Coordinates of C-alpha atoms in Angstrom, one line a residue:
Chain A
M1 CA 88.4 106.8 102.1
R2 CA 87.0 109.3 99.7
A3 CA 89.4 112.2 99.0
R4 CA 86.5 114.7 99.5
D5 CA 85.8 113.4 103.0
V6 CA 89.5 113.6 103.9
A7 CA 89.6 117.2 102.6
E8 CA 86.5 118.2 104.5
L9 CA 87.9 116.8 107.8
K10 CA 91.1 118.8 107.3
V11 CA 89.2 122.0 106.5
E12 CA 87.2 121.4 109.8
Q13 CA 90.5 121.4 111.6
R14 CA 91.5 124.6 109.8
L15 CA 94.1 122.9 107.7
P16 CA 94.5 123.1 103.9
P17 CA 92.4 120.4 102.1
F18 CA 95.4 119.2 100.1
P19 CA 99.1 119.2 101.0
D20 CA 100.4 122.7 100.3
L21 CA 104.1 121.7 100.5
A22 CA 104.7 124.4 103.0
S23 CA 106.1 122.1 105.6
H24 CA 108.2 118.9 105.8
E25 CA 105.1 116.9 106.8
S26 CA 103.1 118.4 104.0
I27 CA 105.8 117.3 101.4
R28 CA 105.7 113.9 103.0
E29 CA 102.0 113.7 102.6
R30 CA 102.2 114.7 99.0
V31 CA 104.9 112.1 98.3
H32 CA 102.7 109.5 100.0
G33 CA 99.8 110.4 97.8
I34 CA 102.0 110.3 94.7
M35 CA 103.3 106.9 95.7
V36 CA 99.8 105.5 95.9
G37 CA 98.9 107.2 92.7
E38 CA 101.9 105.5 91.0
L39 CA 100.6 102.2 92.3
Q40 CA 97.2 102.8 90.8
A41 CA 98.9 103.9 87.5
M42 CA 100.7 100.6 87.4
E43 CA 97.5 98.7 88.1
G44 CA 95.7 100.8 85.4
A45 CA 98.4 100.2 82.7
G46 CA 98.5 96.5 83.6
R47 CA 94.8 96.3 83.2
T48 CA 95.1 98.0 79.8
V49 CA 97.6 95.4 78.7
Y50 CA 95.0 92.8 79.7
D51 CA 91.8 94.4 78.5
F52 CA 92.7 95.1 74.8
P53 CA 94.2 92.0 73.2
D54 CA 93.0 93.1 69.8
A55 CA 94.6 96.6 69.9
P56 CA 97.7 97.1 67.8
W57 CA 100.8 95.3 69.1
E58 CA 102.8 98.5 69.4
F59 CA 100.0 99.9 71.6
T60 CA 100.3 96.9 73.9
M61 CA 104.1 97.3 73.9
D62 CA 103.8 100.9 75.0
M63 CA 101.3 100.0 77.8
A64 CA 103.6 97.2 78.9
R65 CA 106.5 99.6 79.1
Q66 CA 104.4 101.9 81.1
V67 CA 103.7 99.2 83.6
W68 CA 107.4 98.8 84.1
D69 CA 107.9 102.5 84.4
E70 CA 105.2 102.9 87.0
S71 CA 106.7 100.0 89.0
R72 CA 110.0 102.0 89.1
H73 CA 108.1 105.1 90.1
V74 CA 106.6 103.2 93.0
E75 CA 110.0 102.2 94.0
T76 CA 111.3 105.8 93.7
Y77 CA 108.5 107.2 95.8
L78 CA 108.9 104.4 98.4
G79 CA 112.5 105.6 98.7
L80 CA 111.5 109.2 98.9
L81 CA 109.0 108.5 101.6
E82 CA 111.7 106.8 103.6
H83 CA 114.0 109.7 102.8
L84 CA 111.4 112.0 104.3
G85 CA 110.9 109.8 107.4
G86 CA 107.5 108.6 106.4
R87 CA 105.9 105.2 106.1
V88 CA 103.4 103.5 103.8
G89 CA 99.9 103.9 105.1
E90 CA 100.7 107.1 107.1
F91 CA 98.0 109.1 105.3
P92 CA 94.6 108.0 104.1
E93 CA 94.3 107.6 100.3
S94 CA 91.6 106.9 97.8
T95 CA 91.3 104.8 94.7
I96 CA 90.1 107.6 92.5
L97 CA 92.9 107.3 90.0
W98 CA 92.2 103.7 89.5
R99 CA 88.5 104.4 89.1
C100 CA 89.3 107.0 86.5
A101 CA 91.4 104.6 84.6
C102 CA 88.5 102.2 83.9
A103 CA 87.1 103.6 80.6
E104 CA 85.9 100.7 78.4
D105 CA 87.4 102.1 75.2
A106 CA 91.1 102.0 74.7
A107 CA 91.2 105.4 73.1
A108 CA 89.3 107.0 76.0
R109 CA 91.6 105.2 78.4
V110 CA 94.8 106.6 76.9
A111 CA 93.2 110.0 76.6
G112 CA 92.0 110.0 80.2
V113 CA 95.0 108.2 81.8
N114 CA 98.0 109.1 79.6
R115 CA 97.0 112.6 78.8
G116 CA 94.7 113.6 81.7
L117 CA 96.2 111.9 84.7
E118 CA 99.8 111.7 83.5
G119 CA 99.5 115.3 82.4
L120 CA 98.4 116.1 86.0
A121 CA 101.5 114.2 87.1
C122 CA 103.7 116.4 85.0
D123 CA 102.2 119.5 86.7
V124 CA 102.6 118.0 90.2
F125 CA 106.1 116.7 89.7
N126 CA 107.3 120.0 88.1
Q127 CA 106.1 121.7 91.2
L128 CA 107.8 119.2 93.5
I129 CA 111.1 119.6 91.6
H130 CA 110.7 123.4 92.1
I131 CA 110.1 122.9 95.9
A132 CA 113.1 120.5 96.1
Q133 CA 115.3 123.1 94.5
K134 CA 114.1 125.8 96.8
I135 CA 114.7 123.7 100.0
G136 CA 118.0 122.3 98.6
D137 CA 117.1 118.6 98.5
P138 CA 118.9 117.1 95.5
I139 CA 117.6 113.6 96.3
I140 CA 114.0 114.7 95.7
E141 CA 115.0 116.9 92.8
K142 CA 116.9 114.4 90.8
S143 CA 114.6 111.4 91.4
V144 CA 111.4 113.3 90.6
D145 CA 113.0 114.7 87.5
Y146 CA 113.6 111.2 86.1
V147 CA 110.0 110.3 86.9
L148 CA 108.9 113.5 85.2
A149 CA 110.8 112.5 82.1
D150 CA 109.0 109.1 82.0
E151 CA 105.6 110.9 82.5
I152 CA 106.2 113.1 79.5
T153 CA 106.9 109.9 77.6
H154 CA 103.6 108.5 78.8
V155 CA 101.8 111.7 77.8
R156 CA 103.4 111.4 74.4
M157 CA 102.2 107.8 74.1
G158 CA 98.7 109.0 75.0
S159 CA 98.8 111.6 72.3
R160 CA 100.0 109.2 69.7
W161 CA 97.5 106.5 70.5
L162 CA 94.6 108.9 70.9
N163 CA 95.3 109.9 67.2
E164 CA 96.0 106.4 65.9
L165 CA 93.1 104.6 67.6
T166 CA 90.6 107.1 66.5
R167 CA 91.8 107.7 63.0
G168 CA 88.8 107.8 60.7
D169 CA 86.4 107.7 63.6
P170 CA 85.6 111.3 64.7
E171 CA 82.8 110.2 67.1
R172 CA 85.2 107.9 69.0
R173 CA 87.8 110.7 69.1
R174 CA 85.2 113.1 70.4
K175 CA 84.1 110.8 73.2
A176 CA 87.8 110.0 74.2
I177 CA 88.6 113.7 74.4
E178 CA 85.4 114.4 76.4
F179 CA 86.5 111.7 78.8
Q180 CA 89.9 113.3 79.2
E181 CA 88.3 116.7 79.8
T182 CA 86.1 115.3 82.6
I183 CA 89.3 114.0 84.2
D184 CA 91.1 117.3 83.7
E185 CA 88.2 119.2 85.4
R186 CA 88.0 116.7 88.2
F187 CA 91.7 117.0 89.0
N188 CA 92.0 120.7 89.0
L189 CA 92.0 120.1 92.8
G190 CA 89.5 122.7 93.8
G191 CA 91.3 125.5 91.9
T192 CA 94.8 124.4 93.2
R193 CA 96.0 123.8 89.7
Q194 CA 96.3 127.0 87.8
D195 CA 98.1 128.8 85.1
G196 CA 101.0 130.9 86.5
H197 CA 104.5 130.7 88.0
H198 CA 105.4 128.2 90.8
E199 CA 105.8 131.1 93.2
A200 CA 102.4 132.5 92.3
V201 CA 100.1 129.5 92.2
P202 CA 99.9 126.2 94.2
I203 CA 100.2 123.9 91.3
S204 CA 101.4 125.4 88.0
I205 CA 100.3 123.8 84.7
A206 CA 103.5 122.4 83.2
K207 CA 103.1 123.9 79.8
Q208 CA 106.6 122.9 78.5
A209 CA 106.3 119.3 79.7
R210 CA 102.8 119.1 78.2
K211 CA 104.1 120.4 74.8
L212 CA 106.8 117.8 74.9
G213 CA 104.1 115.2 75.5
G214 CA 102.2 116.3 72.4
F215 CA 99.7 118.8 73.8
T216 CA 98.8 121.6 71.3
D217 CA 98.7 125.2 72.4
E218 CA 94.9 125.1 72.0
E219 CA 94.6 122.1 74.3
I220 CA 96.7 123.8 77.0
E221 CA 94.6 126.9 76.7
R222 CA 91.5 124.8 77.1
L223 CA 92.9 123.2 80.2
V224 CA 93.8 126.6 81.6
K225 CA 90.2 127.7 81.1
S226 CA 88.9 124.5 82.8
T227 CA 90.9 125.3 85.9
Q228 CA 88.7 128.4 86.3
R229 CA 85.6 126.3 86.8
S230 CA 87.0 123.6 88.9
Q231 CA 85.6 121.2 91.5
V232 CA 87.1 119.5 94.5
Y233 CA 87.4 115.8 93.8
Chain B
M1 CA 134.1 73.5 57.7
S2 CA 133.0 70.0 58.6
S3 CA 129.5 69.1 57.5
E4 CA 128.8 68.2 61.1
R5 CA 128.6 71.9 61.9
L6 CA 125.7 72.2 59.5
V7 CA 123.5 69.6 61.2
G8 CA 120.2 71.0 62.3
H9 CA 117.1 69.7 64.2
L10 CA 114.3 71.9 63.0
S11 CA 113.2 73.0 59.5
V12 CA 112.6 76.7 58.9
D13 CA 108.8 76.1 59.1
D14 CA 109.1 74.0 62.2
S15 CA 111.3 76.7 63.8
A16 CA 108.7 79.4 62.9
R17 CA 105.9 77.3 64.4
R18 CA 107.9 76.8 67.6
L19 CA 108.6 80.6 67.8
R20 CA 104.9 81.3 67.5
N21 CA 104.3 78.9 70.4
Y22 CA 106.8 80.8 72.5
R23 CA 105.2 84.0 71.5
Y24 CA 101.8 82.7 72.5
A25 CA 103.1 81.8 76.0
E26 CA 105.0 85.1 76.5
E27 CA 102.2 87.2 75.2
R28 CA 99.5 85.5 77.3
L29 CA 101.7 85.6 80.3
M30 CA 102.3 89.3 79.8
R31 CA 98.6 90.0 79.7
V32 CA 97.8 87.8 82.6
L33 CA 100.5 89.4 84.8
G34 CA 99.3 92.8 83.8
G35 CA 95.7 92.0 84.7
W36 CA 96.7 90.5 88.0
I37 CA 98.5 93.6 89.3
A38 CA 95.2 95.2 90.4
L39 CA 93.8 92.0 91.8
T40 CA 96.9 91.4 94.0
P41 CA 96.9 93.1 97.5
E42 CA 100.4 92.2 98.5
L43 CA 102.9 94.9 97.5
P44 CA 105.9 92.5 96.8
A45 CA 103.8 90.4 94.4
K46 CA 102.2 93.4 92.8
L47 CA 105.6 94.9 92.1
L48 CA 107.0 91.6 90.9
F49 CA 104.3 91.4 88.2
G50 CA 104.8 95.0 87.4
R51 CA 108.4 94.5 86.7
H52 CA 108.0 91.5 84.5
V53 CA 105.1 92.5 82.2
W54 CA 107.6 94.6 80.1
D55 CA 110.1 91.7 79.9
C56 CA 107.4 89.3 78.7
A57 CA 106.3 91.9 76.2
Q58 CA 109.9 92.2 74.9
H59 CA 110.2 88.5 74.7
A60 CA 107.0 88.2 72.7
D61 CA 108.1 91.1 70.5
A62 CA 111.5 89.5 69.8
W63 CA 109.9 86.3 68.8
G64 CA 107.4 88.1 66.7
R65 CA 110.1 90.1 64.9
R66 CA 112.1 87.0 64.1
L67 CA 109.1 85.4 62.4
P68 CA 109.3 87.2 59.0
E69 CA 113.0 86.1 58.8
L70 CA 111.6 82.6 58.8
R71 CA 109.1 83.2 56.0
A72 CA 106.2 83.6 58.5
P73 CA 104.0 86.6 59.3
A74 CA 105.4 89.0 61.9
Q75 CA 104.0 89.2 65.4
T76 CA 101.7 86.2 65.3
S77 CA 101.1 83.9 68.2
E78 CA 100.0 80.3 68.0
P79 CA 99.1 77.9 70.9
A80 CA 100.5 74.5 70.3
N81 CA 97.0 72.9 70.7
D82 CA 93.7 73.3 72.5
A83 CA 95.1 71.8 75.7
M84 CA 97.7 74.6 75.8
I85 CA 94.8 77.1 75.6
A86 CA 93.1 75.2 78.5
F87 CA 96.4 75.3 80.5
M88 CA 96.6 79.1 80.1
Q89 CA 93.0 79.5 81.1
L90 CA 93.6 77.4 84.2
L91 CA 96.8 79.4 85.0
E92 CA 94.8 82.6 84.7
S93 CA 91.9 81.5 86.9
P94 CA 93.0 82.4 90.4
E95 CA 91.6 85.9 90.5
R96 CA 90.5 86.4 94.1
P97 CA 92.6 88.7 96.2
Q98 CA 93.3 85.7 98.5
Q99 CA 94.9 83.7 95.7
T100 CA 98.2 85.5 95.3
L101 CA 100.1 82.3 96.2
E102 CA 98.4 80.5 93.4
R103 CA 99.1 83.3 91.0
I104 CA 102.9 83.4 91.7
A105 CA 103.2 79.6 91.9
G106 CA 101.5 79.2 88.5
A107 CA 103.2 82.0 86.6
Y108 CA 106.7 81.6 88.1
G109 CA 106.9 78.1 89.5
V110 CA 105.3 76.4 86.5
L111 CA 105.1 78.5 83.3
K112 CA 108.3 80.5 83.6
S113 CA 110.2 77.5 84.9
H114 CA 108.9 75.5 82.0
L115 CA 109.9 78.2 79.6
V116 CA 113.4 78.1 81.1
T117 CA 113.5 74.4 80.5
V118 CA 112.3 74.5 76.8
Y119 CA 114.5 77.5 76.0
A120 CA 117.6 75.9 77.5
R121 CA 116.9 72.6 75.6
H122 CA 116.2 74.5 72.4
L123 CA 119.3 76.6 72.6
V124 CA 121.5 73.5 72.9
S125 CA 119.9 72.0 69.8
T126 CA 120.1 75.1 67.6
N127 CA 122.6 75.2 64.8
P128 CA 125.5 77.7 65.5
V129 CA 126.0 78.5 61.8
Y130 CA 122.5 79.3 60.5
E131 CA 120.4 79.9 63.6
P132 CA 122.3 82.6 65.5
P133 CA 119.4 85.1 65.2
T134 CA 117.2 82.6 67.0
R135 CA 120.0 81.7 69.5
R136 CA 120.5 85.3 70.5
I137 CA 116.8 85.7 71.3
L138 CA 116.8 82.3 73.1
A139 CA 119.9 83.3 75.2
R140 CA 118.3 86.6 76.2
C141 CA 114.9 85.1 77.1
L142 CA 116.5 82.2 78.9
E143 CA 118.6 84.5 81.1
E144 CA 115.7 86.7 81.9
E145 CA 113.2 83.9 82.5
R146 CA 115.7 82.2 84.8
R147 CA 115.9 85.4 86.9
H148 CA 112.1 85.8 86.8
A149 CA 111.6 82.3 88.1
A150 CA 114.1 82.8 90.8
A151 CA 112.6 86.2 91.8
G152 CA 109.1 84.6 91.9
A153 CA 110.4 81.9 94.2
V154 CA 111.9 84.5 96.5
V155 CA 108.6 86.4 96.7
L156 CA 106.6 83.2 97.1
D157 CA 108.8 82.2 99.9
R158 CA 108.2 85.5 101.7
L159 CA 104.4 85.2 101.3
I160 CA 104.0 81.6 102.4
R161 CA 103.3 81.8 106.1
D162 CA 102.7 78.2 107.1
D163 CA 102.3 74.6 106.0
H164 CA 98.8 75.3 104.7
G165 CA 100.2 77.8 102.3
R166 CA 102.9 75.4 101.2
E167 CA 100.2 72.7 100.6
R168 CA 98.1 75.2 98.6
V169 CA 101.1 75.9 96.4
A170 CA 102.0 72.3 95.9
T171 CA 98.5 71.3 95.0
W172 CA 98.1 74.1 92.5
Q173 CA 101.4 73.4 90.8
R174 CA 100.4 69.7 90.5
S175 CA 97.2 70.7 88.8
L176 CA 98.9 73.1 86.4
L177 CA 101.7 70.6 85.6
A178 CA 99.1 68.0 84.8
A179 CA 97.3 70.4 82.4
L180 CA 100.7 71.4 80.8
E181 CA 101.6 67.7 80.4
K182 CA 98.3 67.2 78.6
A183 CA 99.3 70.0 76.2
G184 CA 102.8 68.5 75.7
G185 CA 104.3 71.8 77.1
V186 CA 104.2 75.1 75.3
T187 CA 105.4 73.5 72.0
G188 CA 103.1 70.5 72.2
D189 CA 106.1 68.1 72.0
S190 CA 108.2 69.0 75.0
A191 CA 109.9 66.1 76.7
V192 CA 109.3 65.4 80.4
P193 CA 110.2 66.7 82.9
L194 CA 108.5 69.9 81.7
V195 CA 110.2 71.7 84.5
D196 CA 113.8 70.7 85.0
P197 CA 115.2 72.2 88.2
A198 CA 118.7 71.5 87.1
L199 CA 118.2 74.1 84.3
L200 CA 116.9 76.9 86.6
G201 CA 120.2 77.6 88.2
V202 CA 119.9 81.1 89.7
A203 CA 120.4 81.4 93.4
P204 CA 117.9 83.6 95.3
E205 CA 120.5 86.0 96.5
V206 CA 121.4 86.8 92.9
V207 CA 118.0 88.2 92.1
V208 CA 117.3 90.0 95.4
P209 CA 118.6 93.3 93.8
D210 CA 115.9 92.8 91.0
L211 CA 113.2 93.0 93.6
V212 CA 111.8 96.2 95.0
A213 CA 112.6 96.4 98.7
V214 CA 109.2 96.8 100.3
P215 CA 108.6 98.3 103.7
P216 CA 107.9 96.0 106.6
D217 CA 104.3 95.2 107.7
F218 CA 102.6 97.8 109.9
D219 CA 104.0 98.1 113.4
P220 CA 101.5 99.2 116.1
A221 CA 104.4 101.0 117.8
A222 CA 103.7 103.7 115.2
L223 CA 100.8 104.8 117.4
P224 CA 101.5 107.7 119.8
A225 CA 101.6 106.4 123.4
D226 CA 98.4 108.2 124.5
L227 CA 96.4 107.0 121.5
A228 CA 97.8 103.5 121.9
G229 CA 96.5 103.4 125.5
A230 CA 93.0 104.4 124.4
A231 CA 92.9 102.1 121.4
D232 CA 94.1 99.2 123.4
A233 CA 91.6 99.8 126.1
H234 CA 88.8 100.0 123.5
R235 CA 90.0 96.7 121.9
R236 CA 90.1 94.9 125.2
A237 CA 86.5 96.0 125.9
L238 CA 85.5 94.6 122.5
E239 CA 87.3 91.3 123.3
R240 CA 85.5 91.0 126.7
G241 CA 82.2 91.7 125.0
D242 CA 81.9 94.8 127.1
A243 CA 79.7 96.9 124.9
A244 CA 79.3 99.7 127.4
G245 CA 83.0 99.8 128.0
A246 CA 83.7 100.1 124.3
A247 CA 81.0 102.7 123.9
G248 CA 82.7 104.8 126.6
W249 CA 85.5 105.4 124.1
T250 CA 83.1 106.5 121.4
E251 CA 81.5 109.9 121.1
T252 CA 77.8 109.8 121.5
T253 CA 77.0 110.7 117.9
A254 CA 79.1 107.9 116.6
R255 CA 78.0 105.1 118.9
D256 CA 75.4 103.5 116.7
A257 CA 77.6 103.5 113.6
V258 CA 80.6 102.1 115.4
A259 CA 78.5 99.4 117.1
A260 CA 77.0 98.4 113.8
A261 CA 80.4 98.2 112.2
V262 CA 81.7 95.9 115.0
A263 CA 78.4 93.9 114.9
S264 CA 79.0 93.0 111.3
L265 CA 81.4 90.4 112.4
G266 CA 78.3 88.4 113.4
G267 CA 79.6 86.6 116.5
R268 CA 81.7 86.8 119.6
I269 CA 85.0 88.7 119.2
T270 CA 87.9 86.3 119.9
G271 CA 90.7 88.6 118.9
T272 CA 91.6 92.1 117.7
R273 CA 94.7 93.6 116.2
I274 CA 95.6 97.1 115.0
V275 CA 96.7 96.8 111.4
G276 CA 96.9 100.4 110.2
L277 CA 97.2 104.0 111.2
A278 CA 96.7 107.1 109.0
A279 CA 96.7 110.7 110.0
I280 CA 94.1 113.2 108.9
G281 CA 95.5 116.4 110.4
R282 CA 95.4 115.9 114.1
Q283 CA 92.9 113.0 113.9
Q284 CA 94.0 109.5 113.5
M285 CA 92.4 106.7 111.5
V286 CA 93.0 103.4 113.2
K287 CA 92.3 100.2 111.2
L288 CA 91.3 97.3 113.4
R289 CA 91.1 93.6 112.5
L290 CA 88.4 91.8 114.4
E291 CA 88.1 88.0 114.6
S292 CA 85.3 85.7 115.5
P293 CA 85.4 81.9 115.3
R294 CA 83.8 82.2 111.8
A295 CA 84.8 85.5 110.3
V296 CA 87.3 88.3 110.1
A297 CA 86.3 92.0 109.8
F298 CA 88.2 95.1 109.2
V299 CA 86.9 98.4 110.6
Q300 CA 88.2 101.9 110.4
L301 CA 87.9 104.0 113.5
R302 CA 88.6 107.7 113.4
W303 CA 90.0 108.9 116.7
T304 CA 90.0 112.5 117.6
P305 CA 91.7 114.4 120.5
T306 CA 89.2 115.8 122.9
P307 CA 89.6 117.6 126.3
S308 CA 89.0 114.2 127.9
G309 CA 91.5 112.4 125.8
W310 CA 91.2 110.4 122.5
R311 CA 87.7 109.4 121.5
I312 CA 86.3 107.6 118.4
A313 CA 84.5 110.2 116.3
A314 CA 83.4 107.8 113.5
G315 CA 83.7 104.2 112.5
D316 CA 83.1 102.2 109.3
L317 CA 83.2 98.6 108.2
V318 CA 85.8 98.1 105.5
S319 CA 85.2 94.4 104.8
T320 CA 84.2 91.2 106.3
E321 CA 84.8 87.7 105.1
P322 CA 84.5 84.1 106.4
I323 CA 87.6 82.8 108.1
S324 CA 88.0 80.0 105.5
A325 CA 88.6 82.7 102.8
V326 CA 91.4 84.4 104.8
P327 CA 94.9 83.3 103.7

């Protein structure tokens, strides 16, 4: 089901369009969404391993490693869903992450997936860790923190391969970054992702995590600006 | 030291060639498993492939790093012959969502089990004085491929539902083994049997911790009692062919769309089953499986609470397929 349709049906019922983490059920719904997102990330990374046999071997190794990481993330979130009393399929989900992962150029794919989507994961997980600390749930806090560490590694891989695959080809680089920016804009979640402290905004841009992943100050500033002209996906 | 300890079976060049053959198999398998993840609907199989892509990558990498130590270019793969390429193409060919059994049976029951067989035989024949670098890689790959083959067997066993499934697996494995025999195995000169069960040797219970514990299939008991009553009455009306009765559960504005979704089955409904339930706020999306003698359809019905009880507010066809394509 399209995420936009789900969001509209919720708004019609006077509910927030996206889980706001204000209730146990809302946290469960967010965790469910992340679990499905991790599945699609695993599918996407696997597809990248398959689609680019002529890419540098180290690139393939990084993507293969990412597949394994994502499979562990699925397992982690399956466990968290159970921890929260939920079940797989409890909420409708879309395939939007997979569809975004289908760029035909390897450089665009790592820019869009590893820097755009995995960057978004850093923002979302950072916020989930903050909520877990607030409600005193060390199971969520610790598990998600390990997943966040992996995601930063994936962003770093994206930063490295965006540079290496486009070295000497500014046009390819421009297109890859443009693709990433379309993803960044799409996933600002109707203005939910913003610059600011966790207590002040619904999803705070994880600047520190992004810097660890190779984002420059200028790129983070550009992302902050894009959140001010966001769309609901 | 007795000169017997210096006896060897392969020259440096032959050893390098063999390692390139191994690298070809591991690399291709890594890519195939990676590509299959998105094509595979069943969660246990999807996660099985997801776990092993990285191990295959590391095996290919280890073989590729060893090559320069044998006067050969690093990280190069080499199929033993054209028949080996044909075997890999055949292994890769089951791409339809309904072919998960063939995917697991081929990758795990044939290729990984064959790799266990050739790695084990090779390890026994390597020289302990001058080939330890190769032996260490062989020992690691052997141990992991053994576990993979056993894990694949566990998942395959969980997914095979009946004799028809068992027959599909057996038929596919026979075809693949014939193709592999034509190639002479991954090295082009492997002795038969290409898969030696005596060398597999990992009990299923040993690898259960390697597998992701996946949740059980959907249980219709998850439906709230009042919704279950309404959904069951609607299903029974469909099974009776009582269009008016079914329409009575549907809001007027949605009747045409829901009727069209159900009609897509293209025949008399012989059975229905609720296979999913998802919440959208207070509304509930119920996924229904409809069967006719010739086809299976999945429809999504959005139920909404109204003053007169639960009613269907919208309905969509998810998919329909001939009964012969359903596993």
